[in-house]
């Protein structure tokens, strides 16, 4: 009987030791599997990147040739190069959104005058930095700058004698503001700023003033004064006469900006709308214009009169390297006078471009 009990006890001991070895091996295998799974998980790209870069760039061109064409017309070649880019950074509560919208176009027309004409010219850059206060709502600071590359002219068949109506830094618009930005996603945003500064600049060098003194006599202020008058970079003095001594008109006002950046398959849509009104209010009447309407000291730069900037761009990519684009721009600036039918006043400005050419979406 004792021998039997001893044998049973030995068997139980062996079974217990073997079970412990099995359990230990199982635990070790499970730990190794967990460590491997954790390593694989670290390698997975969830798609949530700190930096996101997107945009569209391309070249649109068209040519028209005619021989003995009864309906008339001129041979011509048109070309426009453009780029619209956006860079996003988002980490924790910090968000940074920067964009570039630029284009330049020329037309060659087979005629005896004004053969080479500028058709497009734009350089817009903006950047805003925000800190998230609540989901989708950011306390934001914004900086924007807009100007152009080359001389702008009214083409009247006079060659180099055509009137100059704009140039680089004449005008240039610089916006600096702080406000609240609502960004529910990376597609849509609305920015409201009750503290918005706008600086309208007209810069013309003495050399350029002297160069065009046949068109704009220096004794009468030259090209500089002509452009300052056109873009309202002046102020009335105590004698109610225009003072052109400043190069920049500074204003404080209210700004509202909205933006949509949407991409679906090969279609990309970008649109921005900007509204701005200064807080100034001076209704001192100093005279009447050609139509008998009152002229005020602030040249219509006062609260309630909104400047409007609205840009829309659509692009469709096909056959990998070919692209169809449609872009429109609408402007309305208070104080910017446009001559038409012998009458100068503020007018709605509109431009559209439809083209097919080489392009790339990214």
mmCIF file of C-alpha atoms in Angstrom:
data_model
loop_
_atom_site.group_PDB
_atom_site.id
_atom_site.type_symbol
_atom_site.label_atom_id
_atom_site.label_comp_id
_atom_site.label_asym_id
_atom_site.label_seq_id
_atom_site.Cartn_x
_atom_site.Cartn_y
_atom_site.Cartn_z
ATOM 1 C CA UNK A 1 0.000 0.000 0.000
ATOM 2 C CA UNK A 2 2.797 2.393 0.865
ATOM 3 C CA UNK A 3 4.492 1.619 -2.434
ATOM 4 C CA UNK A 4 1.292 2.467 -4.271
ATOM 5 C CA UNK A 5 0.935 5.837 -2.524
ATOM 6 C CA UNK A 6 4.560 6.714 -3.260
ATOM 7 C CA UNK A 7 4.098 5.927 -6.954
ATOM 8 C CA UNK A 8 0.951 8.129 -7.135
ATOM 9 C CA UNK A 9 2.740 11.012 -5.433
ATOM 10 C CA UNK A 10 5.614 10.801 -7.924
ATOM 11 C CA UNK A 11 3.171 10.820 -10.840
ATOM 12 C CA UNK A 12 1.366 13.894 -9.485
ATOM 13 C CA UNK A 13 4.720 15.699 -9.035
ATOM 14 C CA UNK A 14 5.773 14.944 -12.588
ATOM 15 C CA UNK A 15 2.408 16.088 -14.001
ATOM 16 C CA UNK A 16 2.585 19.362 -12.010
ATOM 17 C CA UNK A 17 6.102 20.121 -13.179
ATOM 18 C CA UNK A 18 5.169 19.366 -16.798
ATOM 19 C CA UNK A 19 2.070 21.623 -16.520
ATOM 20 C CA UNK A 20 4.227 24.456 -15.191
ATOM 21 C CA UNK A 21 6.633 24.066 -18.107
ATOM 22 C CA UNK A 22 3.692 24.106 -20.587
ATOM 23 C CA UNK A 23 2.156 27.201 -18.965
ATOM 24 C CA UNK A 24 5.527 28.976 -18.978
ATOM 25 C CA UNK A 25 6.056 28.196 -22.674
ATOM 26 C CA UNK A 26 2.515 29.392 -23.497
ATOM 27 C CA UNK A 27 3.007 32.655 -21.667
ATOM 28 C CA UNK A 28 6.325 33.232 -23.424
ATOM 29 C CA UNK A 29 4.738 32.559 -26.822
ATOM 30 C CA UNK A 30 1.883 34.930 -26.067
ATOM 31 C CA UNK A 31 4.298 37.675 -24.951
ATOM 32 C CA UNK A 32 6.307 37.296 -28.156
ATOM 33 C CA UNK A 33 3.137 37.483 -30.250
ATOM 34 C CA UNK A 34 1.985 40.628 -28.411
ATOM 35 C CA UNK A 35 5.362 42.312 -28.907
ATOM 36 C CA UNK A 36 5.304 41.464 -32.628
ATOM 37 C CA UNK A 37 1.756 42.796 -32.994
ATOM 38 C CA UNK A 38 2.726 46.039 -31.250
ATOM 39 C CA UNK A 39 5.663 46.467 -33.625
ATOM 40 C CA UNK A 40 3.441 45.908 -36.663
ATOM 41 C CA UNK A 41 0.926 48.397 -35.314
ATOM 42 C CA UNK A 42 3.603 51.103 -35.117
ATOM 43 C CA UNK A 43 4.338 50.581 -38.797
ATOM 44 C CA UNK A 44 0.727 51.136 -39.883
ATOM 45 C CA UNK A 45 0.040 54.552 -41.605
ATOM 46 C CA UNK A 46 -3.283 55.769 -40.237
ATOM 47 C CA UNK A 47 -3.433 58.610 -42.754
ATOM 48 C CA UNK A 48 -3.284 61.308 -40.086
ATOM 49 C CA UNK A 49 -0.280 63.353 -41.232
ATOM 50 C CA UNK A 50 1.037 66.520 -39.644
ATOM 51 C CA UNK A 51 1.680 68.126 -43.053
ATOM 52 C CA UNK A 52 -0.669 68.032 -46.038
ATOM 53 C CA UNK A 53 0.341 69.568 -49.360
ATOM 54 C CA UNK A 54 -2.056 69.856 -52.293
ATOM 55 C CA UNK A 55 -2.584 71.952 -55.371
ATOM 56 C CA UNK A 56 -2.846 72.243 -59.119
ATOM 57 C CA UNK A 57 -0.404 73.680 -61.644
ATOM 58 C CA UNK A 58 -0.411 73.843 -65.411
ATOM 59 C CA UNK A 59 -0.031 75.608 -68.722
ATOM 60 C CA UNK A 60 -2.938 76.446 -71.000
ATOM 61 C CA UNK A 61 -2.258 77.439 -74.584
ATOM 62 C CA UNK A 62 -4.263 78.093 -77.735
ATOM 63 C CA UNK A 63 -3.451 79.188 -81.284
ATOM 64 C CA UNK A 64 -5.648 80.445 -84.106
ATOM 65 C CA UNK A 65 -4.484 80.607 -87.722
ATOM 66 C CA UNK A 66 -6.483 82.097 -90.628
ATOM 67 C CA UNK A 67 -5.870 82.423 -94.351
ATOM 68 C CA UNK A 68 -8.266 84.458 -96.499
ATOM 69 C CA UNK A 69 -10.882 84.153 -93.772
ATOM 70 C CA UNK A 70 -13.935 86.063 -94.996
ATOM 71 C CA UNK A 71 -15.323 86.654 -91.502
ATOM 72 C CA UNK A 72 -12.135 88.465 -90.489
ATOM 73 C CA UNK A 73 -9.867 88.198 -87.483
ATOM 74 C CA UNK A 74 -6.177 87.920 -86.719
ATOM 75 C CA UNK A 75 -3.821 85.020 -86.154
ATOM 76 C CA UNK A 76 -3.065 84.744 -82.453
ATOM 77 C CA UNK A 77 -1.361 82.640 -79.813
ATOM 78 C CA UNK A 78 -2.381 82.659 -76.146
ATOM 79 C CA UNK A 79 -0.669 81.128 -73.155
ATOM 80 C CA UNK A 80 -1.342 81.118 -69.401
ATOM 81 C CA UNK A 81 0.810 79.496 -66.723
ATOM 82 C CA UNK A 82 -0.719 79.076 -63.269
ATOM 83 C CA UNK A 83 -0.282 77.461 -59.865
ATOM 84 C CA UNK A 84 -2.618 77.107 -56.894
ATOM 85 C CA UNK A 85 -1.073 75.452 -53.861
ATOM 86 C CA UNK A 86 -2.054 74.814 -50.254
ATOM 87 C CA UNK A 87 0.005 73.670 -47.264
ATOM 88 C CA UNK A 88 -1.670 72.495 -44.043
ATOM 89 C CA UNK A 89 -0.115 71.703 -40.670
ATOM 90 C CA UNK A 90 -2.167 70.327 -37.785
ATOM 91 C CA UNK A 91 -0.891 68.977 -34.495
ATOM 92 C CA UNK A 92 -2.884 68.797 -31.287
ATOM 93 C CA UNK A 93 -4.542 72.232 -30.983
ATOM 94 C CA UNK A 94 -2.267 74.086 -33.401
ATOM 95 C CA UNK A 95 -3.233 74.612 -37.064
ATOM 96 C CA UNK A 96 -1.362 76.455 -39.831
ATOM 97 C CA UNK A 97 -2.896 77.008 -43.280
ATOM 98 C CA UNK A 98 -0.964 78.686 -46.121
ATOM 99 C CA UNK A 99 -1.899 79.128 -49.780
ATOM 100 C CA UNK A 100 -0.465 80.515 -53.023
ATOM 101 C CA UNK A 101 -2.555 81.549 -56.037
ATOM 102 C CA UNK A 102 -0.587 82.875 -58.987
ATOM 103 C CA UNK A 103 -0.864 83.116 -62.780
ATOM 104 C CA UNK A 104 0.607 84.961 -65.732
ATOM 105 C CA UNK A 105 -0.595 85.037 -69.318
ATOM 106 C CA UNK A 106 0.389 86.630 -72.634
ATOM 107 C CA UNK A 107 -1.283 86.907 -76.031
ATOM 108 C CA UNK A 108 0.449 87.414 -79.353
ATOM 109 C CA UNK A 109 -1.841 88.943 -81.980
ATOM 110 C CA UNK A 110 -0.782 89.249 -85.620
ATOM 111 C CA UNK A 111 -1.582 92.921 -86.132
ATOM 112 C CA UNK A 112 0.272 96.165 -86.750
ATOM 113 C CA UNK A 113 -0.107 97.497 -83.198
ATOM 114 C CA UNK A 114 -0.037 96.059 -79.668
ATOM 115 C CA UNK A 115 1.061 92.644 -80.908
ATOM 116 C CA UNK A 116 2.045 91.416 -77.444
ATOM 117 C CA UNK A 117 -0.575 91.921 -74.737
ATOM 118 C CA UNK A 118 -0.788 90.766 -71.141
ATOM 119 C CA UNK A 119 -3.912 88.723 -70.475
ATOM 120 C CA UNK A 120 -3.400 87.522 -66.883
ATOM 121 C CA UNK A 121 -1.284 88.652 -63.969
ATOM 122 C CA UNK A 122 -1.822 87.662 -60.339
ATOM 123 C CA UNK A 123 0.235 86.926 -57.226
ATOM 124 C CA UNK A 124 -1.718 86.156 -54.046
ATOM 125 C CA UNK A 125 -0.261 84.582 -50.916
ATOM 126 C CA UNK A 126 -1.845 84.149 -47.490
ATOM 127 C CA UNK A 127 -1.111 82.386 -44.218
ATOM 128 C CA UNK A 128 -3.108 81.921 -41.028
ATOM 129 C CA UNK A 129 -2.086 80.414 -37.719
ATOM 130 C CA UNK A 130 -4.730 79.219 -35.277
ATOM 131 C CA UNK A 131 -5.074 77.690 -31.812
ATOM 132 C CA UNK A 132 -8.105 75.469 -31.206
ATOM 133 C CA UNK A 133 -10.427 76.792 -28.508
ATOM 134 C CA UNK A 134 -13.180 74.231 -29.085
ATOM 135 C CA UNK A 135 -13.700 71.554 -31.712
ATOM 136 C CA UNK A 136 -13.437 73.256 -35.087
ATOM 137 C CA UNK A 137 -13.060 76.784 -33.638
ATOM 138 C CA UNK A 138 -9.677 78.514 -33.713
ATOM 139 C CA UNK A 139 -8.325 81.809 -32.400
ATOM 140 C CA UNK A 140 -6.457 82.903 -35.513
ATOM 141 C CA UNK A 141 -3.984 85.444 -36.849
ATOM 142 C CA UNK A 142 -3.939 86.024 -40.615
ATOM 143 C CA UNK A 143 -1.530 87.694 -43.036
ATOM 144 C CA UNK A 144 -2.219 88.131 -46.757
ATOM 145 C CA UNK A 145 -0.469 89.873 -49.646
ATOM 146 C CA UNK A 146 -1.617 90.557 -53.229
ATOM 147 C CA UNK A 147 0.045 92.239 -56.179
ATOM 148 C CA UNK A 148 1.115 91.462 -59.787
ATOM 149 C CA UNK A 149 4.290 90.825 -61.825
ATOM 150 C CA UNK A 150 4.370 93.239 -64.767
ATOM 151 C CA UNK A 151 3.058 96.527 -66.137
ATOM 152 C CA UNK A 152 -0.646 96.660 -66.877
ATOM 153 C CA UNK A 153 -1.851 98.830 -69.762
ATOM 154 C CA UNK A 154 -4.979 99.931 -71.522
ATOM 155 C CA UNK A 155 -4.341 98.683 -75.055
ATOM 156 C CA UNK A 156 -5.395 101.541 -77.310
ATOM 157 C CA UNK A 157 -3.187 100.845 -80.302
ATOM 158 C CA UNK A 158 -0.435 103.216 -79.162
ATOM 159 C CA UNK A 159 2.322 100.693 -78.338
ATOM 160 C CA UNK A 160 4.562 102.055 -75.590
ATOM 161 C CA UNK A 161 2.288 105.095 -75.425
ATOM 162 C CA UNK A 162 -0.612 103.032 -74.089
ATOM 163 C CA UNK A 163 -1.758 104.283 -70.649
ATOM 164 C CA UNK A 164 -0.204 102.422 -67.697
ATOM 165 C CA UNK A 165 -2.859 101.387 -65.193
ATOM 166 C CA UNK A 166 -0.918 99.125 -62.780
ATOM 167 C CA UNK A 167 2.456 97.571 -61.989
ATOM 168 C CA UNK A 168 4.168 95.469 -59.344
ATOM 169 C CA UNK A 169 3.485 97.050 -55.922
ATOM 170 C CA UNK A 170 1.097 99.506 -57.555
ATOM 171 C CA UNK A 171 -1.243 98.480 -56.223
ATOM 172 C CA UNK A 172 -0.341 95.979 -53.509
ATOM 173 C CA UNK A 173 -2.753 94.942 -50.762
ATOM 174 C CA UNK A 174 -1.516 93.682 -47.398
ATOM 175 C CA UNK A 175 -4.015 92.319 -44.856
ATOM 176 C CA UNK A 176 -3.122 91.708 -41.197
ATOM 177 C CA UNK A 177 -5.847 90.620 -38.776
ATOM 178 C CA UNK A 178 -6.822 88.545 -35.750
ATOM 179 C CA UNK A 179 -10.148 86.829 -35.332
ATOM 180 C CA UNK A 180 -12.063 83.569 -35.076
ATOM 181 C CA UNK A 181 -11.758 80.787 -37.671
ATOM 182 C CA UNK A 182 -14.316 77.981 -38.031
ATOM 183 C CA UNK A 183 -12.860 74.894 -39.712
ATOM 184 C CA UNK A 184 -15.114 71.854 -39.314
ATOM 185 C CA UNK A 185 -12.854 69.959 -41.770
ATOM 186 C CA UNK A 186 -10.027 70.436 -44.283
ATOM 187 C CA UNK A 187 -12.514 71.414 -47.007
ATOM 188 C CA UNK A 188 -14.437 74.370 -45.619
ATOM 189 C CA UNK A 189 -13.520 77.366 -43.453
ATOM 190 C CA UNK A 190 -14.982 80.738 -42.430
ATOM 191 C CA UNK A 191 -12.862 83.456 -40.830
ATOM 192 C CA UNK A 192 -14.294 86.516 -39.053
ATOM 193 C CA UNK A 193 -12.112 89.369 -37.830
ATOM 194 C CA UNK A 194 -13.319 92.527 -36.048
ATOM 195 C CA UNK A 195 -9.690 93.731 -35.897
ATOM 196 C CA UNK A 196 -8.500 93.776 -39.501
ATOM 197 C CA UNK A 197 -5.865 96.067 -40.924
ATOM 198 C CA UNK A 198 -5.614 96.723 -44.674
ATOM 199 C CA UNK A 199 -2.662 98.491 -46.261
ATOM 200 C CA UNK A 200 -3.027 99.623 -49.877
ATOM 201 C CA UNK A 201 0.353 100.514 -51.383
ATOM 202 C CA UNK A 202 1.406 102.323 -54.566
ATOM 203 C CA UNK A 203 5.182 102.378 -55.059
ATOM 204 C CA UNK A 204 6.730 104.038 -58.142
ATOM 205 C CA UNK A 205 10.457 104.771 -58.333
ATOM 206 C CA UNK A 206 11.848 108.094 -59.474
ATOM 207 C CA UNK A 207 13.464 106.351 -62.443
ATOM 208 C CA UNK A 208 10.117 104.991 -63.621
ATOM 209 C CA UNK A 209 8.500 108.383 -63.072
ATOM 210 C CA UNK A 210 11.148 109.980 -65.291
ATOM 211 C CA UNK A 211 10.899 107.206 -67.898
ATOM 212 C CA UNK A 212 7.232 107.844 -68.547
ATOM 213 C CA UNK A 213 7.213 111.620 -68.203
ATOM 214 C CA UNK A 214 5.951 111.849 -71.789
ATOM 215 C CA UNK A 215 2.778 110.066 -70.688
ATOM 216 C CA UNK A 216 2.596 111.440 -67.157
ATOM 217 C CA UNK A 217 4.563 114.696 -66.762
ATOM 218 C CA UNK A 218 6.667 114.699 -63.606
ATOM 219 C CA UNK A 219 5.686 118.330 -63.080
ATOM 220 C CA UNK A 220 2.085 117.101 -62.654
ATOM 221 C CA UNK A 221 3.028 114.256 -60.295
ATOM 222 C CA UNK A 222 4.022 111.728 -62.935
ATOM 223 C CA UNK A 223 3.022 108.074 -63.097
ATOM 224 C CA UNK A 224 3.147 107.811 -59.295
ATOM 225 C CA UNK A 225 0.408 110.379 -58.774
ATOM 226 C CA UNK A 226 -1.687 108.919 -61.598
ATOM 227 C CA UNK A 227 -1.654 105.476 -59.971
ATOM 228 C CA UNK A 228 -2.205 106.844 -56.471
ATOM 229 C CA UNK A 229 -5.209 108.727 -57.762
ATOM 230 C CA UNK A 230 -6.588 105.583 -59.440
ATOM 231 C CA UNK A 231 -6.210 103.377 -56.348
ATOM 232 C CA UNK A 232 -7.202 106.022 -53.776
ATOM 233 C CA UNK A 233 -3.819 106.176 -52.022
ATOM 234 C CA UNK A 234 -4.212 109.806 -50.977
ATOM 235 C CA UNK A 235 -6.022 111.912 -48.408
ATOM 236 C CA UNK A 236 -7.591 115.359 -48.273
ATOM 237 C CA UNK A 237 -5.643 118.101 -46.535
ATOM 238 C CA UNK A 238 -7.137 120.948 -44.523
ATOM 239 C CA UNK A 239 -7.827 122.847 -47.759
ATOM 240 C CA UNK A 240 -9.802 119.873 -49.145
ATOM 241 C CA UNK A 241 -7.103 119.256 -51.746
ATOM 242 C CA UNK A 242 -5.657 115.793 -52.480
ATOM 243 C CA UNK A 243 -2.399 115.019 -50.694
ATOM 244 C CA UNK A 244 -0.280 112.375 -52.485
ATOM 245 C CA UNK A 245 2.676 112.394 -50.096
ATOM 246 C CA UNK A 246 1.951 108.944 -48.615
ATOM 247 C CA UNK A 247 2.728 105.640 -50.365
ATOM 248 C CA UNK A 248 0.358 103.521 -48.293
ATOM 249 C CA UNK A 249 -3.226 104.005 -47.174
ATOM 250 C CA UNK A 250 -3.733 102.327 -43.781
ATOM 251 C CA UNK A 251 -7.159 101.284 -42.521
ATOM 252 C CA UNK A 252 -8.674 99.399 -39.610
ATOM 253 C CA UNK A 253 -11.910 97.559 -40.248
ATOM 254 C CA UNK A 254 -13.963 94.356 -40.319
ATOM 255 C CA UNK A 255 -13.061 91.326 -42.435
ATOM 256 C CA UNK A 256 -14.939 88.168 -43.432
ATOM 257 C CA UNK A 257 -13.297 85.387 -45.453
ATOM 258 C CA UNK A 258 -14.631 82.046 -46.613
ATOM 259 C CA UNK A 259 -12.851 79.234 -48.460
ATOM 260 C CA UNK A 260 -13.683 75.872 -50.011
ATOM 261 C CA UNK A 261 -11.036 73.383 -51.173
ATOM 262 C CA UNK A 262 -12.644 70.197 -52.478
ATOM 263 C CA UNK A 263 -11.270 67.305 -54.510
ATOM 264 C CA UNK A 264 -13.289 64.391 -55.887
ATOM 265 C CA UNK A 265 -11.472 61.906 -58.040
ATOM 266 C CA UNK A 266 -9.935 63.998 -60.856
ATOM 267 C CA UNK A 267 -12.022 67.113 -60.181
ATOM 268 C CA UNK A 268 -10.688 69.887 -57.934
ATOM 269 C CA UNK A 269 -12.694 72.932 -56.835
ATOM 270 C CA UNK A 270 -11.237 75.947 -55.037
ATOM 271 C CA UNK A 271 -13.079 79.130 -54.160
ATOM 272 C CA UNK A 272 -12.379 82.016 -51.806
ATOM 273 C CA UNK A 273 -14.540 84.990 -50.878
ATOM 274 C CA UNK A 274 -13.235 88.032 -49.011
ATOM 275 C CA UNK A 275 -15.211 91.023 -47.709
ATOM 276 C CA UNK A 276 -13.695 94.070 -46.048
ATOM 277 C CA UNK A 277 -15.056 97.387 -44.776
ATOM 278 C CA UNK A 278 -13.115 100.072 -42.879
ATOM 279 C CA UNK A 279 -14.432 101.627 -39.678
ATOM 280 C CA UNK A 280 -13.860 105.189 -40.947
ATOM 281 C CA UNK A 281 -16.845 107.542 -41.216
ATOM 282 C CA UNK A 282 -16.383 111.061 -42.504
ATOM 283 C CA UNK A 283 -19.409 112.428 -44.359
ATOM 284 C CA UNK A 284 -18.022 115.903 -44.919
ATOM 285 C CA UNK A 285 -19.196 116.803 -48.421
ATOM 286 C CA UNK A 286 -16.572 118.619 -50.476
ATOM 287 C CA UNK A 287 -18.214 118.699 -53.905
ATOM 288 C CA UNK A 288 -20.183 116.856 -56.580
ATOM 289 C CA UNK A 289 -19.124 114.480 -59.363
ATOM 290 C CA UNK A 290 -20.157 114.517 -63.042
ATOM 291 C CA UNK A 291 -23.537 112.974 -62.226
ATOM 292 C CA UNK A 292 -24.233 115.313 -59.348
ATOM 293 C CA UNK A 293 -23.578 112.748 -56.618
ATOM 294 C CA UNK A 294 -21.811 114.039 -53.479
ATOM 295 C CA UNK A 295 -18.075 113.552 -53.001
ATOM 296 C CA UNK A 296 -16.984 112.925 -49.411
ATOM 297 C CA UNK A 297 -13.593 113.438 -47.785
ATOM 298 C CA UNK A 298 -13.093 109.706 -47.217
ATOM 299 C CA UNK A 299 -13.543 108.849 -50.925
ATOM 300 C CA UNK A 300 -16.183 106.209 -50.107
ATOM 301 C CA UNK A 301 -13.729 104.353 -47.842
ATOM 302 C CA UNK A 302 -16.119 104.143 -44.908
ATOM 303 C CA UNK A 303 -17.987 101.561 -42.826
ATOM 304 C CA UNK A 304 -20.728 99.723 -44.682
ATOM 305 C CA UNK A 305 -19.001 100.033 -48.075
ATOM 306 C CA UNK A 306 -17.496 96.578 -48.654
ATOM 307 C CA UNK A 307 -14.554 95.641 -50.838
ATOM 308 C CA UNK A 308 -15.226 92.282 -52.532
ATOM 309 C CA UNK A 309 -12.740 89.633 -53.699
ATOM 310 C CA UNK A 310 -14.222 86.395 -55.058
ATOM 311 C CA UNK A 311 -12.146 83.777 -56.902
ATOM 312 C CA UNK A 312 -13.339 80.425 -58.247
ATOM 313 C CA UNK A 313 -11.143 77.771 -59.881
ATOM 314 C CA UNK A 314 -12.201 74.373 -61.260
ATOM 315 C CA UNK A 315 -9.801 71.875 -62.784
ATOM 316 C CA UNK A 316 -10.368 68.425 -64.231
ATOM 317 C CA UNK A 317 -7.480 66.045 -64.855
ATOM 318 C CA UNK A 318 -7.736 63.524 -67.681
ATOM 319 C CA UNK A 319 -5.253 61.286 -69.490
ATOM 320 C CA UNK A 320 -2.801 61.866 -66.606
ATOM 321 C CA UNK A 321 -1.152 64.994 -67.994
ATOM 322 C CA UNK A 322 -3.993 66.901 -69.700
ATOM 323 C CA UNK A 323 -6.220 69.279 -67.796
ATOM 324 C CA UNK A 324 -9.283 71.435 -68.380
ATOM 325 C CA UNK A 325 -9.567 74.540 -66.189
ATOM 326 C CA UNK A 326 -12.092 77.266 -65.561
ATOM 327 C CA UNK A 327 -11.301 80.223 -63.323
ATOM 328 C CA UNK A 328 -13.221 83.399 -62.562
ATOM 329 C CA UNK A 329 -12.395 86.508 -60.536
ATOM 330 C CA UNK A 330 -14.817 89.167 -59.328
ATOM 331 C CA UNK A 331 -13.643 92.416 -57.712
ATOM 332 C CA UNK A 332 -15.258 95.541 -56.338
ATOM 333 C CA UNK A 333 -13.156 98.132 -54.494
ATOM 334 C CA UNK A 334 -14.467 101.379 -53.099
ATOM 335 C CA UNK A 335 -12.397 104.335 -54.210
ATOM 336 C CA UNK A 336 -10.901 102.516 -57.229
ATOM 337 C CA UNK A 337 -12.151 104.480 -60.225
ATOM 338 C CA UNK A 338 -12.613 102.851 -63.643
ATOM 339 C CA UNK A 339 -13.167 104.960 -66.756
ATOM 340 C CA UNK A 340 -15.954 103.911 -69.100
ATOM 341 C CA UNK A 341 -18.009 105.913 -71.588
ATOM 342 C CA UNK A 342 -16.324 109.101 -70.457
ATOM 343 C CA UNK A 343 -17.344 108.598 -66.817
ATOM 344 C CA UNK A 344 -15.114 107.469 -63.956
ATOM 345 C CA UNK A 345 -16.552 105.616 -60.964
ATOM 346 C CA UNK A 346 -16.302 102.387 -58.967
ATOM 347 C CA UNK A 347 -17.383 99.388 -61.045
ATOM 348 C CA UNK A 348 -17.683 95.600 -60.685
ATOM 349 C CA UNK A 349 -14.622 93.965 -62.225
ATOM 350 C CA UNK A 350 -14.963 90.452 -63.668
ATOM 351 C CA UNK A 351 -12.609 88.102 -65.494
ATOM 352 C CA UNK A 352 -12.969 84.477 -66.631
ATOM 353 C CA UNK A 353 -10.515 82.029 -68.182
ATOM 354 C CA UNK A 354 -11.405 78.702 -69.830
ATOM 355 C CA UNK A 355 -8.532 76.579 -71.061
ATOM 356 C CA UNK A 356 -7.230 73.111 -71.898
ATOM 357 C CA UNK A 357 -3.575 72.275 -71.586
ATOM 358 C CA UNK A 358 -0.880 70.508 -69.612
ATOM 359 C CA UNK A 359 -1.543 70.244 -65.892
ATOM 360 C CA UNK A 360 -1.014 68.268 -62.741
ATOM 361 C CA UNK A 361 -3.123 67.822 -59.609
ATOM 362 C CA UNK A 362 -1.459 66.839 -56.339
#
